[in-house]
């Protein structure tokens, strides 16, 4: 069963049936202004913060057929025969002759044919704009004339997204709309909660002449609100009521009469939905007042993407890998960088439940630093400013206020720290420096977070100091066995063990963070620090191998009483993926244990849809283990295929030099390959999901929680840096392929530190890894790192494996 196809030439996925098994969405704009738009034109938009400054009202739990924040109605009169439909199928649900939703790079283009009218609507947020722009062209494709009214609609949320749902006293009394006509009858309707009228207002308008408008939902739907979005009663009349709502559920509908369209004739309608200070609304409207201006803005957006994607392009024997690595995966990395885990169909951006996650965004940055350097650096700085003076970190923050909180650990009065958060920032800053080499960053001063002190009063430290304190925190927060304390949880949010439980994954993360710091300190001439960190690495490696090795693989956790989780001694949860992969990432796999634990992962955890997080699943709720046991076996963290962990296995396999297996693991989770099995998979095939139900679950293979997952960043790193092996280091670009033996050659182009590298890798002997020679602009290079001091801007690199 298929719902669409990849159009690689236009870098789009084309949805051909709007009735997808779950909503399939795309992101437009950025967190500064933007949100989600789905396959039927519904849009959940916000400016800078979905919880505190939400614009459109979308209730994700409503059935897919329902109205979602925005739509357009078309009223047609063809020789006396009247009809009403939407070019987006929903919410009218009128049968269509053709439907196509092109999921593009930050734009959505919906083409449909219904009732003899071809509609083509492009939806996007122009670069840097505080507005969503829609340009729609309607063509009469029948051989009789048709009279056409176009009615674009938006329904507003109160700016405080959670209060919209929890408070029916204050919210409705505050919501208002005002209309502003111009002499040419173009109209913009502004909307605000009463307290916002002088600061910022939402606005919805069009440069076209408007006949009439409606802003009161009850009047629009009709029959005291018993009319429906599928057929609003107000649309039975010739004109809308021109009501400026003074309270209640507010919306804006614009009645735009386009007159008679002769056979073959077209008409274009532009709408702009934005937020601005009251006196700059008109200037935002003016920016998009003609088709030419809108198309220019769209072309700029396309240019932005071609420049961004040019950073890394590859041509390999795997079409599915090429499509992901060249387009969809970097696109998803940019999306996670923008939205962290703040706004999706799964993370709803309400209240203080989810914000910009410390660990999440630290990892997201790692996938985006080459693509969007400035934005990545700014995010790194924000993250560092919510690290505390003791080296640990707040779990999440809210970008509009920069207030931070402890995430779910607030549920526990005595343990409000996650044992891992702070270590991710060490990895992220190191990755940033490997890409850009601007070591001055390490000397920039950043405050440490405090809940009680004003910003000016907070202690400050250089970025280097922040990283050192992060390592120090873990060094000094270990338990009885000498392994790092779990705190409320580590990367796996759902294993919440009482008291002074210990985490073997944090031990490995600490090891990996130490490796990064050793490399960095050596590079910046701080051999004193490097030596101390080498010792710390060695010490933790010894403890880890002494305590975590259970004879077959590495154990994942120890309870306060020293009981293992993730050991063959356990009945359930015998083996956890992350304890194995991370041991290798940290260089902790002593005495040839690396391949052995990877074999255990293959035998116990691999399935045709991906590698499970653990096995076997816990079969009942057990408060002593925590959230993991709230899921049935095979779901999410309880033995599900938690995709985020798969790239760590892939990277570990490449570190073992096993290119065949690494690629097999990559390929088996490529969402593009799921296009054919949608009856099982259900979710969007153009981005990675967070989870797929595992083989213990009757719905094995069902994917959920697409878009905002660390999977994006890590798979991008795994594919580009570890399989294709084009890896930034502090000293330059290193070439270290680990590929299937059958690949005879592949190509990569990569922008790196101002130079454009054109890399060809040849594999004449059919190997998995190993490089015999590298020739750079005609000259043989020593070692695998390309020299940085080449003068030419274009660097042609020929790599021969051997
Ligand atoms: C979710 C969280 C992430 C966590 C993961 C595993 O993806 O956003 O922070 O690491 O679940 O529990």
Coordinates of C-alpha atoms and ligand atoms in Angstrom, one line a residue, residues 341 347 354 359-360 363 395 490-494 636-637 642 644 690 708-709, ligand 1:
X341 CA 11.2 18.4 21.1
X347 CA 5.2 16.7 21.5
X354 CA 8.4 20.0 26.9
X359 CA 20.4 16.7 25.9
X360 CA 18.1 16.6 22.9
X363 CA 22.7 16.2 20.0
X395 CA 16.8 19.5 31.6
X490 CA 20.0 9.0 31.8
X491 CA 19.5 9.1 28.1
X492 CA 16.7 6.5 28.6
X493 CA 14.2 8.8 30.3
X494 CA 12.0 5.9 31.4
X636 CA 9.0 2.6 22.9
X637 CA 11.7 2.1 25.6
X642 CA 13.9 3.1 19.5
X644 CA 17.9 6.9 18.1
X690 CA 11.6 8.1 17.0
X708 CA 11.7 15.5 16.3
X709 CA 14.1 12.7 17.3
Ligands
LIG1 C1 12.9 10.9 24.0 C2 13.6 12.1 24.7 C3 15.0 11.9 24.8 C4 15.4 10.6 25.4 C5 14.7 9.5 24.7 C6 14.9 8.1 25.3 O1 13.3 10.9 22.7 O2 13.3 13.3 24.0 O3 15.6 13.0 25.6 O4 16.8 10.4 25.5 O5 13.3 9.7 24.6 O6 14.2 8.0 26.5

